[in-house]
């Protein structure tokens, strides 16, 4: 079994167009939640989201390539480009043939699908864009990453709602640790700001009309975000041998299913996933100093996650710092876990814990140290990153500082 480290990260989000910008905004407590510009919000009950503004595909891709890439796939490739460059990988044919690309996406290319529906049902046309299928398929991000870099190893996409990219990173971690792949590009991407999808979220009555306030008594729901994050995973020995500078170590991964309700969470499933991640990483609960929470700011999630953390850690829960970075980058659905994995790794590297932004009043049902509003300087040995999805699917990653 190999030790697995992160040697490169790439981020495209409303909080930053690259890792450096993301890191700066993360630790300054900046919230990227603003009024949506790309969608006509006159038809919506909510107006806000964490949107990547002024994004121009032509600045990053050739026109012929854009024709085959929906917005979410473009984000995936941009994040992978940065992560691979950051890692300083020198590709050989053998490495290309054995590297894995594992991504997560909840929605896939919905812009192409919605455009097709509009043509069929509104404009009364009998045909849709010929590339609708390759544009909309959820694995397009992974496939385009592979094609961009000539990667021929195991390549696939996980779609488990809001746990998608955490499942993807966890499986990539297990592959590298076991020796099934010497290296992996893993993460997730999402682009949820299209009218049909927003109307669907509106119907669920879980979107806040103002902003995202995880764990706060005044919380009123989640706020959607978009973007992508990718990580380069490789063995510690290989990284050191080629002179790379690892950011953090991934040591454990746990996953579980509530097997209870499609949208209402239980505390037992998330607690089991956290315990499994600790066990997989050989960590005692007391070694964890920080948790990047799922923290959606919905009434049920924050209360249930608090109960799950207390069940898992017992009295040590009172010594844990727990924050939700969704308060800043929004809930990026299938990409959320990847953004939060990068945030967790950066927290360990820099000895700084990102805050829960927009926090107002403590909720007695969420009686944790939620690092309210301001970054905290603190070096911790290890941390967890939680992702809990509709369908009762739970995924947790465990990281250690190097």
mmCIF file of C-alpha atoms in Angstrom:
data_model
loop_
_atom_site.group_PDB
_atom_site.id
_atom_site.type_symbol
_atom_site.label_atom_id
_atom_site.label_comp_id
_atom_site.label_asym_id
_atom_site.label_seq_id
_atom_site.Cartn_x
_atom_site.Cartn_y
_atom_site.Cartn_z
ATOM 1 C CA UNK A 1 0.000 0.000 0.000
ATOM 2 C CA UNK A 2 1.390 3.363 -1.067
ATOM 3 C CA UNK A 3 1.102 6.719 0.641
ATOM 4 C CA UNK A 4 -0.856 9.096 -1.617
ATOM 5 C CA UNK A 5 -0.230 12.819 -1.878
ATOM 6 C CA UNK A 6 -1.723 15.770 -3.726
ATOM 7 C CA UNK A 7 0.885 17.392 -5.947
ATOM 8 C CA UNK A 8 -1.303 19.697 -8.025
ATOM 9 C CA UNK A 9 -4.611 21.514 -7.769
ATOM 10 C CA UNK A 10 -6.717 23.430 -10.241
ATOM 11 C CA UNK A 11 -9.786 25.532 -9.532
ATOM 12 C CA UNK A 12 -12.323 27.420 -11.616
ATOM 13 C CA UNK A 13 -15.030 28.960 -9.448
ATOM 14 C CA UNK A 14 -16.866 32.124 -8.542
ATOM 15 C CA UNK A 15 -14.391 32.432 -5.664
ATOM 16 C CA UNK A 16 -11.388 32.393 -7.996
ATOM 17 C CA UNK A 17 -10.357 31.470 -11.539
ATOM 18 C CA UNK A 18 -7.336 29.545 -10.275
ATOM 19 C CA UNK A 19 -6.022 28.029 -7.055
ATOM 20 C CA UNK A 20 -4.204 31.179 -5.934
ATOM 21 C CA UNK A 21 -7.294 33.365 -6.318
ATOM 22 C CA UNK A 22 -9.477 30.711 -4.692
ATOM 23 C CA UNK A 23 -7.069 30.451 -1.751
ATOM 24 C CA UNK A 24 -6.904 34.210 -1.224
ATOM 25 C CA UNK A 25 -10.693 34.602 -1.279
ATOM 26 C CA UNK A 26 -11.189 31.516 0.887
ATOM 27 C CA UNK A 27 -8.992 32.787 3.694
ATOM 28 C CA UNK A 28 -10.288 36.339 3.472
ATOM 29 C CA UNK A 29 -13.823 35.100 4.102
ATOM 30 C CA UNK A 30 -15.054 36.566 0.826
ATOM 31 C CA UNK A 31 -18.446 35.357 -0.346
ATOM 32 C CA UNK A 32 -18.872 35.062 -4.116
ATOM 33 C CA UNK A 33 -22.670 34.835 -3.841
ATOM 34 C CA UNK A 34 -24.204 37.639 -5.884
ATOM 35 C CA UNK A 35 -27.188 38.346 -8.106
ATOM 36 C CA UNK A 36 -27.251 36.065 -11.138
ATOM 37 C CA UNK A 37 -26.508 37.715 -14.482
ATOM 38 C CA UNK A 38 -26.536 34.800 -16.929
ATOM 39 C CA UNK A 39 -30.181 33.869 -16.309
ATOM 40 C CA UNK A 40 -33.348 35.970 -16.387
ATOM 41 C CA UNK A 41 -34.282 35.808 -12.714
ATOM 42 C CA UNK A 42 -37.640 37.527 -13.268
ATOM 43 C CA UNK A 43 -39.134 34.038 -13.486
ATOM 44 C CA UNK A 44 -37.477 32.840 -10.276
ATOM 45 C CA UNK A 45 -38.274 33.209 -6.583
ATOM 46 C CA UNK A 46 -34.536 33.491 -5.835
ATOM 47 C CA UNK A 47 -32.035 35.772 -7.544
ATOM 48 C CA UNK A 48 -28.611 34.787 -6.213
ATOM 49 C CA UNK A 49 -25.880 32.277 -6.938
ATOM 50 C CA UNK A 50 -22.104 31.842 -6.954
ATOM 51 C CA UNK A 51 -21.653 32.450 -10.663
ATOM 52 C CA UNK A 52 -18.426 32.682 -12.670
ATOM 53 C CA UNK A 53 -18.844 36.066 -14.279
ATOM 54 C CA UNK A 54 -17.371 37.318 -17.544
ATOM 55 C CA UNK A 55 -16.321 33.854 -18.627
ATOM 56 C CA UNK A 56 -15.416 33.717 -22.333
ATOM 57 C CA UNK A 57 -14.780 30.221 -23.741
ATOM 58 C CA UNK A 58 -12.894 31.618 -26.744
ATOM 59 C CA UNK A 59 -10.130 32.849 -24.434
ATOM 60 C CA UNK A 60 -9.380 29.268 -23.434
ATOM 61 C CA UNK A 61 -10.418 26.994 -26.307
ATOM 62 C CA UNK A 62 -10.394 26.913 -30.074
ATOM 63 C CA UNK A 63 -13.772 27.334 -31.752
ATOM 64 C CA UNK A 64 -13.712 23.784 -33.106
ATOM 65 C CA UNK A 65 -13.264 22.426 -29.584
ATOM 66 C CA UNK A 66 -15.962 24.621 -28.037
ATOM 67 C CA UNK A 67 -18.486 23.015 -30.397
ATOM 68 C CA UNK A 68 -17.967 19.714 -28.554
ATOM 69 C CA UNK A 69 -17.766 21.063 -24.988
ATOM 70 C CA UNK A 70 -20.621 22.163 -22.756
ATOM 71 C CA UNK A 71 -19.833 24.710 -20.038
ATOM 72 C CA UNK A 72 -19.261 22.088 -17.315
ATOM 73 C CA UNK A 73 -16.763 20.192 -19.500
ATOM 74 C CA UNK A 74 -14.859 23.396 -20.242
ATOM 75 C CA UNK A 75 -14.530 24.035 -16.510
ATOM 76 C CA UNK A 76 -13.263 20.479 -15.984
ATOM 77 C CA UNK A 77 -10.517 20.866 -18.579
ATOM 78 C CA UNK A 78 -9.440 24.286 -17.289
ATOM 79 C CA UNK A 79 -9.112 22.958 -13.742
ATOM 80 C CA UNK A 80 -7.193 19.908 -14.975
ATOM 81 C CA UNK A 81 -4.827 22.085 -16.994
ATOM 82 C CA UNK A 82 -3.906 24.066 -13.893
ATOM 83 C CA UNK A 83 -3.584 20.999 -11.671
ATOM 84 C CA UNK A 84 -1.307 19.204 -14.135
ATOM 85 C CA UNK A 85 0.813 22.313 -14.685
ATOM 86 C CA UNK A 86 1.005 22.888 -10.923
ATOM 87 C CA UNK A 87 2.158 19.301 -10.398
ATOM 88 C CA UNK A 88 4.891 19.691 -13.027
ATOM 89 C CA UNK A 89 4.171 16.343 -14.665
ATOM 90 C CA UNK A 90 6.540 15.213 -17.405
ATOM 91 C CA UNK A 91 4.451 12.823 -19.463
ATOM 92 C CA UNK A 92 5.872 9.576 -20.779
ATOM 93 C CA UNK A 93 3.913 7.148 -22.896
ATOM 94 C CA UNK A 94 3.787 4.660 -20.030
ATOM 95 C CA UNK A 95 2.439 7.295 -17.645
ATOM 96 C CA UNK A 96 -0.217 8.325 -20.164
ATOM 97 C CA UNK A 97 -1.284 4.700 -20.578
ATOM 98 C CA UNK A 98 -1.674 4.075 -16.846
ATOM 99 C CA UNK A 99 -2.863 7.374 -15.313
ATOM 100 C CA UNK A 100 -6.505 7.424 -14.242
ATOM 101 C CA UNK A 101 -8.984 10.257 -14.825
ATOM 102 C CA UNK A 102 -11.933 10.068 -12.447
ATOM 103 C CA UNK A 103 -14.395 12.938 -12.266
ATOM 104 C CA UNK A 104 -17.720 13.647 -10.633
ATOM 105 C CA UNK A 105 -20.711 15.495 -12.043
ATOM 106 C CA UNK A 106 -24.293 15.545 -10.894
ATOM 107 C CA UNK A 107 -25.844 17.182 -13.967
ATOM 108 C CA UNK A 108 -23.532 16.906 -16.949
ATOM 109 C CA UNK A 109 -24.118 19.170 -19.946
ATOM 110 C CA UNK A 110 -27.579 20.541 -19.300
ATOM 111 C CA UNK A 111 -27.113 23.669 -21.407
ATOM 112 C CA UNK A 112 -27.138 21.522 -24.548
ATOM 113 C CA UNK A 113 -30.161 19.561 -23.351
ATOM 114 C CA UNK A 114 -32.152 22.659 -22.451
ATOM 115 C CA UNK A 115 -31.365 24.246 -25.808
ATOM 116 C CA UNK A 116 -32.673 21.123 -27.529
ATOM 117 C CA UNK A 117 -35.856 21.076 -25.484
ATOM 118 C CA UNK A 118 -36.436 24.751 -26.301
ATOM 119 C CA UNK A 119 -36.123 24.083 -30.009
ATOM 120 C CA UNK A 120 -38.465 21.090 -29.853
ATOM 121 C CA UNK A 121 -41.182 22.295 -27.522
ATOM 122 C CA UNK A 122 -41.085 26.085 -27.854
ATOM 123 C CA UNK A 123 -39.954 26.720 -31.403
ATOM 124 C CA UNK A 124 -41.693 23.630 -32.752
ATOM 125 C CA UNK A 125 -38.656 22.355 -34.630
ATOM 126 C CA UNK A 126 -38.222 18.691 -35.445
ATOM 127 C CA UNK A 127 -34.459 18.507 -34.966
ATOM 128 C CA UNK A 128 -31.915 19.320 -32.282
ATOM 129 C CA UNK A 129 -28.234 20.137 -32.469
ATOM 130 C CA UNK A 130 -26.425 17.026 -33.814
ATOM 131 C CA UNK A 131 -23.846 17.132 -30.993
ATOM 132 C CA UNK A 132 -26.426 17.238 -28.184
ATOM 133 C CA UNK A 133 -25.494 13.776 -26.883
ATOM 134 C CA UNK A 134 -21.696 14.260 -26.668
ATOM 135 C CA UNK A 135 -22.261 17.743 -25.237
ATOM 136 C CA UNK A 136 -24.645 16.590 -22.525
ATOM 137 C CA UNK A 137 -23.114 13.281 -21.391
ATOM 138 C CA UNK A 138 -21.839 13.443 -17.812
ATOM 139 C CA UNK A 139 -18.521 11.803 -18.694
ATOM 140 C CA UNK A 140 -17.635 14.557 -21.180
ATOM 141 C CA UNK A 141 -15.406 16.330 -18.660
ATOM 142 C CA UNK A 142 -13.335 13.216 -17.996
ATOM 143 C CA UNK A 143 -13.172 12.357 -21.692
ATOM 144 C CA UNK A 144 -11.984 15.816 -22.716
ATOM 145 C CA UNK A 145 -9.320 15.806 -19.990
ATOM 146 C CA UNK A 146 -8.092 12.484 -21.347
ATOM 147 C CA UNK A 147 -8.059 13.745 -24.927
ATOM 148 C CA UNK A 148 -6.367 17.012 -24.001
ATOM 149 C CA UNK A 149 -3.410 15.231 -22.408
ATOM 150 C CA UNK A 150 -3.437 11.921 -24.263
ATOM 151 C CA UNK A 151 -4.274 10.009 -21.072
ATOM 152 C CA UNK A 152 -5.293 6.455 -21.934
ATOM 153 C CA UNK A 153 -5.705 4.879 -18.484
ATOM 154 C CA UNK A 154 -8.934 4.192 -16.571
ATOM 155 C CA UNK A 155 -11.254 7.122 -17.261
ATOM 156 C CA UNK A 156 -14.801 7.501 -15.981
ATOM 157 C CA UNK A 157 -17.306 9.707 -14.184
ATOM 158 C CA UNK A 158 -19.178 9.181 -10.933
ATOM 159 C CA UNK A 159 -22.654 10.670 -10.560
ATOM 160 C CA UNK A 160 -23.915 10.498 -6.986
ATOM 161 C CA UNK A 161 -25.576 13.895 -6.690
ATOM 162 C CA UNK A 162 -23.726 16.193 -4.277
ATOM 163 C CA UNK A 163 -21.229 13.484 -3.277
ATOM 164 C CA UNK A 164 -20.076 12.874 -6.874
ATOM 165 C CA UNK A 165 -16.611 14.400 -6.807
ATOM 166 C CA UNK A 166 -15.823 13.174 -3.295
ATOM 167 C CA UNK A 167 -16.642 9.646 -4.450
ATOM 168 C CA UNK A 168 -14.461 10.272 -7.525
ATOM 169 C CA UNK A 169 -11.485 11.496 -5.481
ATOM 170 C CA UNK A 170 -11.912 8.666 -2.994
ATOM 171 C CA UNK A 171 -11.894 6.019 -5.691
ATOM 172 C CA UNK A 172 -8.877 7.650 -7.345
ATOM 173 C CA UNK A 173 -7.119 7.658 -3.974
ATOM 174 C CA UNK A 174 -7.797 3.945 -3.524
ATOM 175 C CA UNK A 175 -6.510 3.178 -7.041
ATOM 176 C CA UNK A 176 -3.235 5.017 -6.476
ATOM 177 C CA UNK A 177 -2.798 3.627 -2.972
ATOM 178 C CA UNK A 178 -3.290 0.046 -4.187
ATOM 179 C CA UNK A 179 -1.021 0.445 -7.202
ATOM 180 C CA UNK A 180 -3.847 0.030 -9.729
ATOM 181 C CA UNK A 181 -2.778 3.397 -11.188
ATOM 182 C CA UNK A 182 0.457 5.297 -10.540
ATOM 183 C CA UNK A 183 -1.263 8.661 -10.834
ATOM 184 C CA UNK A 184 -4.785 10.048 -11.050
ATOM 185 C CA UNK A 185 -6.466 13.271 -12.088
ATOM 186 C CA UNK A 186 -9.584 13.483 -9.940
ATOM 187 C CA UNK A 187 -12.233 16.054 -9.103
ATOM 188 C CA UNK A 188 -15.511 17.356 -10.402
ATOM 189 C CA UNK A 189 -17.267 20.019 -12.453
ATOM 190 C CA UNK A 190 -20.736 21.508 -12.646
ATOM 191 C CA UNK A 191 -22.675 24.270 -14.418
ATOM 192 C CA UNK A 192 -26.190 24.458 -12.939
ATOM 193 C CA UNK A 193 -27.283 27.947 -13.995
ATOM 194 C CA UNK A 194 -29.867 27.150 -16.668
ATOM 195 C CA UNK A 195 -33.519 28.083 -16.326
ATOM 196 C CA UNK A 196 -35.052 24.603 -16.275
ATOM 197 C CA UNK A 197 -32.705 23.410 -13.558
ATOM 198 C CA UNK A 198 -33.208 26.528 -11.475
ATOM 199 C CA UNK A 199 -36.983 26.128 -11.698
ATOM 200 C CA UNK A 200 -36.585 22.540 -10.494
ATOM 201 C CA UNK A 201 -34.572 23.693 -7.480
ATOM 202 C CA UNK A 202 -37.106 26.429 -6.864
ATOM 203 C CA UNK A 203 -39.841 23.797 -6.668
ATOM 204 C CA UNK A 204 -37.963 21.984 -3.896
ATOM 205 C CA UNK A 205 -38.114 25.095 -1.680
ATOM 206 C CA UNK A 206 -34.539 24.637 -0.430
ATOM 207 C CA UNK A 207 -32.893 27.688 -2.047
ATOM 208 C CA UNK A 208 -32.268 30.801 0.037
ATOM 209 C CA UNK A 209 -33.631 34.113 -1.171
ATOM 210 C CA UNK A 210 -30.684 36.042 0.237
ATOM 211 C CA UNK A 211 -27.458 34.181 0.958
ATOM 212 C CA UNK A 212 -25.983 30.987 2.353
ATOM 213 C CA UNK A 213 -25.676 30.976 6.174
ATOM 214 C CA UNK A 214 -24.575 27.474 7.244
ATOM 215 C CA UNK A 215 -25.194 26.580 10.902
ATOM 216 C CA UNK A 216 -26.643 30.031 11.597
ATOM 217 C CA UNK A 217 -30.035 30.305 13.297
ATOM 218 C CA UNK A 218 -31.131 32.586 10.436
ATOM 219 C CA UNK A 219 -30.212 30.132 7.684
ATOM 220 C CA UNK A 220 -32.847 29.906 4.981
ATOM 221 C CA UNK A 221 -31.449 27.403 2.516
ATOM 222 C CA UNK A 222 -28.654 26.649 0.116
ATOM 223 C CA UNK A 223 -27.293 28.802 -2.715
ATOM 224 C CA UNK A 224 -26.104 27.170 -5.923
ATOM 225 C CA UNK A 225 -22.589 27.592 -7.286
ATOM 226 C CA UNK A 226 -20.718 26.505 -10.400
ATOM 227 C CA UNK A 227 -17.201 25.573 -11.354
ATOM 228 C CA UNK A 228 -14.647 22.789 -11.150
ATOM 229 C CA UNK A 229 -11.708 21.583 -9.111
ATOM 230 C CA UNK A 230 -9.177 18.913 -9.992
ATOM 231 C CA UNK A 231 -6.370 17.279 -8.010
ATOM 232 C CA UNK A 232 -3.304 15.356 -9.122
ATOM 233 C CA UNK A 233 -2.802 12.308 -6.901
ATOM 234 C CA UNK A 234 0.348 10.211 -6.907
ATOM 235 C CA UNK A 235 2.415 8.144 -4.531
ATOM 236 C CA UNK A 236 4.623 9.965 -2.070
ATOM 237 C CA UNK A 237 7.673 8.030 -3.251
ATOM 238 C CA UNK A 238 7.082 8.964 -6.891
ATOM 239 C CA UNK A 239 6.442 12.598 -6.016
ATOM 240 C CA UNK A 240 9.638 12.920 -3.986
ATOM 241 C CA UNK A 241 11.664 11.048 -6.596
ATOM 242 C CA UNK A 242 10.766 13.576 -9.275
ATOM 243 C CA UNK A 243 11.252 16.566 -6.983
ATOM 244 C CA UNK A 244 7.582 17.492 -6.599
ATOM 245 C CA UNK A 245 6.383 19.405 -3.530
ATOM 246 C CA UNK A 246 3.279 17.698 -2.126
ATOM 247 C CA UNK A 247 0.499 19.890 -0.750
ATOM 248 C CA UNK A 248 -1.104 17.382 1.614
ATOM 249 C CA UNK A 249 -1.619 13.640 2.016
ATOM 250 C CA UNK A 250 -4.879 11.791 1.499
ATOM 251 C CA UNK A 251 -4.985 8.993 4.037
ATOM 252 C CA UNK A 252 -8.563 7.748 4.193
ATOM 253 C CA UNK A 253 -11.902 7.476 2.432
ATOM 254 C CA UNK A 254 -15.241 6.312 3.768
ATOM 255 C CA UNK A 255 -18.658 5.996 2.159
ATOM 256 C CA UNK A 256 -22.076 4.805 3.228
ATOM 257 C CA UNK A 257 -25.757 4.902 2.343
ATOM 258 C CA UNK A 258 -28.600 5.931 4.652
ATOM 259 C CA UNK A 259 -30.985 3.480 2.953
ATOM 260 C CA UNK A 260 -33.816 5.565 4.382
ATOM 261 C CA UNK A 261 -35.233 8.489 2.366
ATOM 262 C CA UNK A 262 -34.420 10.035 -0.997
ATOM 263 C CA UNK A 263 -34.105 13.609 0.340
ATOM 264 C CA UNK A 264 -34.293 13.541 4.163
ATOM 265 C CA UNK A 265 -30.908 12.690 5.731
ATOM 266 C CA UNK A 266 -30.143 10.614 8.797
ATOM 267 C CA UNK A 267 -27.238 11.130 11.196
ATOM 268 C CA UNK A 268 -26.265 7.462 11.218
ATOM 269 C CA UNK A 269 -25.147 7.295 7.572
ATOM 270 C CA UNK A 270 -22.866 10.360 7.666
ATOM 271 C CA UNK A 271 -21.453 9.229 11.015
ATOM 272 C CA UNK A 272 -20.672 5.801 9.567
ATOM 273 C CA UNK A 273 -18.876 7.386 6.580
ATOM 274 C CA UNK A 274 -16.750 9.532 8.904
ATOM 275 C CA UNK A 275 -15.870 6.527 11.060
ATOM 276 C CA UNK A 276 -14.924 4.537 7.962
ATOM 277 C CA UNK A 277 -12.699 7.354 6.685
ATOM 278 C CA UNK A 278 -10.928 7.491 10.052
ATOM 279 C CA UNK A 279 -10.481 3.732 10.103
ATOM 280 C CA UNK A 280 -9.278 3.640 6.498
ATOM 281 C CA UNK A 281 -6.711 6.316 7.317
ATOM 282 C CA UNK A 282 -5.591 4.746 10.593
ATOM 283 C CA UNK A 283 -6.606 7.910 12.421
ATOM 284 C CA UNK A 284 -7.856 8.312 15.957
ATOM 285 C CA UNK A 285 -10.736 10.795 16.302
ATOM 286 C CA UNK A 286 -8.511 12.994 18.470
ATOM 287 C CA UNK A 287 -6.117 13.534 15.555
ATOM 288 C CA UNK A 288 -8.749 15.457 13.597
ATOM 289 C CA UNK A 289 -8.610 19.194 14.204
ATOM 290 C CA UNK A 290 -10.841 20.488 11.416
ATOM 291 C CA UNK A 291 -13.823 19.357 9.345
ATOM 292 C CA UNK A 292 -14.827 20.967 6.080
ATOM 293 C CA UNK A 293 -18.533 20.352 6.535
ATOM 294 C CA UNK A 294 -21.115 19.567 3.907
ATOM 295 C CA UNK A 295 -22.900 22.548 5.490
ATOM 296 C CA UNK A 296 -25.603 23.411 2.962
ATOM 297 C CA UNK A 297 -27.483 25.866 5.230
ATOM 298 C CA UNK A 298 -30.707 23.915 4.942
ATOM 299 C CA UNK A 299 -32.582 23.306 8.179
ATOM 300 C CA UNK A 300 -32.252 19.519 8.035
ATOM 301 C CA UNK A 301 -28.671 19.149 6.772
ATOM 302 C CA UNK A 302 -26.942 21.382 9.303
ATOM 303 C CA UNK A 303 -28.802 19.876 12.256
ATOM 304 C CA UNK A 304 -28.216 16.298 11.084
ATOM 305 C CA UNK A 305 -24.540 16.921 10.260
ATOM 306 C CA UNK A 306 -23.999 18.386 13.718
ATOM 307 C CA UNK A 307 -25.565 15.283 15.293
ATOM 308 C CA UNK A 308 -23.412 13.028 13.070
ATOM 309 C CA UNK A 309 -20.208 14.835 14.051
ATOM 310 C CA UNK A 310 -21.086 14.620 17.753
ATOM 311 C CA UNK A 311 -21.945 10.937 17.399
ATOM 312 C CA UNK A 312 -18.625 10.255 15.665
ATOM 313 C CA UNK A 313 -16.305 12.317 17.856
ATOM 314 C CA UNK A 314 -18.015 12.344 21.241
ATOM 315 C CA UNK A 315 -16.444 14.873 23.630
ATOM 316 C CA UNK A 316 -13.725 15.663 21.064
ATOM 317 C CA UNK A 317 -16.408 17.414 18.981
ATOM 318 C CA UNK A 318 -16.084 20.354 21.366
ATOM 319 C CA UNK A 319 -12.452 20.765 20.303
ATOM 320 C CA UNK A 320 -13.114 20.561 16.549
ATOM 321 C CA UNK A 321 -13.230 23.515 14.188
ATOM 322 C CA UNK A 322 -16.016 22.923 11.648
ATOM 323 C CA UNK A 323 -16.719 25.303 8.774
ATOM 324 C CA UNK A 324 -18.713 25.321 5.559
ATOM 325 C CA UNK A 325 -16.999 26.924 2.593
ATOM 326 C CA UNK A 326 -20.269 26.694 0.650
ATOM 327 C CA UNK A 327 -20.986 29.992 2.375
ATOM 328 C CA UNK A 328 -18.430 31.457 -0.046
ATOM 329 C CA UNK A 329 -18.325 29.344 -3.234
ATOM 330 C CA UNK A 330 -21.933 28.182 -3.120
ATOM 331 C CA UNK A 331 -23.171 24.636 -3.456
ATOM 332 C CA UNK A 332 -21.593 23.401 -6.676
ATOM 333 C CA UNK A 333 -23.500 20.094 -6.500
ATOM 334 C CA UNK A 334 -21.330 17.376 -8.061
ATOM 335 C CA UNK A 335 -18.263 19.652 -7.970
ATOM 336 C CA UNK A 336 -18.735 20.731 -4.342
ATOM 337 C CA UNK A 337 -16.655 17.941 -2.846
ATOM 338 C CA UNK A 338 -13.745 18.700 -5.169
ATOM 339 C CA UNK A 339 -13.749 22.399 -4.278
ATOM 340 C CA UNK A 340 -13.894 21.445 -0.605
ATOM 341 C CA UNK A 341 -11.103 18.887 -0.988
ATOM 342 C CA UNK A 342 -8.873 21.641 -2.374
ATOM 343 C CA UNK A 343 -9.960 23.917 0.482
ATOM 344 C CA UNK A 344 -9.093 21.188 2.991
ATOM 345 C CA UNK A 345 -5.659 20.569 1.482
ATOM 346 C CA UNK A 346 -4.909 24.306 1.417
ATOM 347 C CA UNK A 347 -5.990 24.605 5.048
ATOM 348 C CA UNK A 348 -3.447 21.987 6.087
ATOM 349 C CA UNK A 349 -0.717 23.463 3.912
ATOM 350 C CA UNK A 350 -1.098 27.045 5.124
ATOM 351 C CA UNK A 351 -2.167 26.400 8.720
ATOM 352 C CA UNK A 352 -5.326 28.459 8.227
ATOM 353 C CA UNK A 353 -8.926 27.366 8.677
ATOM 354 C CA UNK A 354 -11.472 28.985 6.339
ATOM 355 C CA UNK A 355 -14.485 30.572 8.010
ATOM 356 C CA UNK A 356 -18.187 29.955 7.754
ATOM 357 C CA UNK A 357 -19.115 33.248 6.109
ATOM 358 C CA UNK A 358 -22.398 35.136 6.482
ATOM 359 C CA UNK A 359 -22.841 33.791 10.009
ATOM 360 C CA UNK A 360 -25.158 35.747 12.316
ATOM 361 C CA UNK A 361 -26.524 33.938 15.381
ATOM 362 C CA UNK A 362 -25.597 30.521 16.811
ATOM 363 C CA UNK A 363 -28.229 27.802 16.524
ATOM 364 C CA UNK A 364 -28.470 25.596 19.648
ATOM 365 C CA UNK A 365 -29.125 22.635 17.336
ATOM 366 C CA UNK A 366 -25.767 23.282 15.622
ATOM 367 C CA UNK A 367 -23.606 23.617 18.717
ATOM 368 C CA UNK A 368 -20.201 23.339 17.070
ATOM 369 C CA UNK A 369 -17.265 25.699 16.687
ATOM 370 C CA UNK A 370 -18.136 26.838 13.163
ATOM 371 C CA UNK A 371 -15.256 29.354 12.719
ATOM 372 C CA UNK A 372 -17.692 32.243 12.196
ATOM 373 C CA UNK A 373 -16.866 34.887 9.578
ATOM 374 C CA UNK A 374 -13.092 35.173 10.072
ATOM 375 C CA UNK A 375 -10.215 32.896 9.136
ATOM 376 C CA UNK A 376 -8.456 31.175 12.012
ATOM 377 C CA UNK A 377 -4.717 30.583 12.119
ATOM 378 C CA UNK A 378 -4.316 27.035 13.386
ATOM 379 C CA UNK A 379 -2.063 24.149 12.415
ATOM 380 C CA UNK A 380 -3.928 20.860 12.595
ATOM 381 C CA UNK A 381 -2.601 17.372 12.067
ATOM 382 C CA UNK A 382 -5.501 16.012 10.076
ATOM 383 C CA UNK A 383 -8.927 16.982 8.757
ATOM 384 C CA UNK A 384 -12.039 15.530 7.152
ATOM 385 C CA UNK A 385 -14.067 16.748 4.189
ATOM 386 C CA UNK A 386 -17.742 15.719 4.243
ATOM 387 C CA UNK A 387 -20.132 15.277 1.316
ATOM 388 C CA UNK A 388 -23.696 14.068 1.832
ATOM 389 C CA UNK A 389 -26.038 13.672 -1.129
ATOM 390 C CA UNK A 390 -29.704 13.294 -1.956
ATOM 391 C CA UNK A 391 -30.390 9.599 -2.122
ATOM 392 C CA UNK A 392 -28.765 9.231 1.293
ATOM 393 C CA UNK A 393 -25.261 8.763 -0.143
ATOM 394 C CA UNK A 394 -22.341 9.833 2.030
ATOM 395 C CA UNK A 395 -18.643 10.246 1.210
ATOM 396 C CA UNK A 396 -15.833 11.483 3.443
ATOM 397 C CA UNK A 397 -12.149 12.108 2.729
ATOM 398 C CA UNK A 398 -9.422 12.227 5.387
ATOM 399 C CA UNK A 399 -6.307 14.370 4.890
ATOM 400 C CA UNK A 400 -3.061 14.772 6.846
ATOM 401 C CA UNK A 401 -0.590 17.632 6.852
ATOM 402 C CA UNK A 402 2.914 16.989 5.533
#
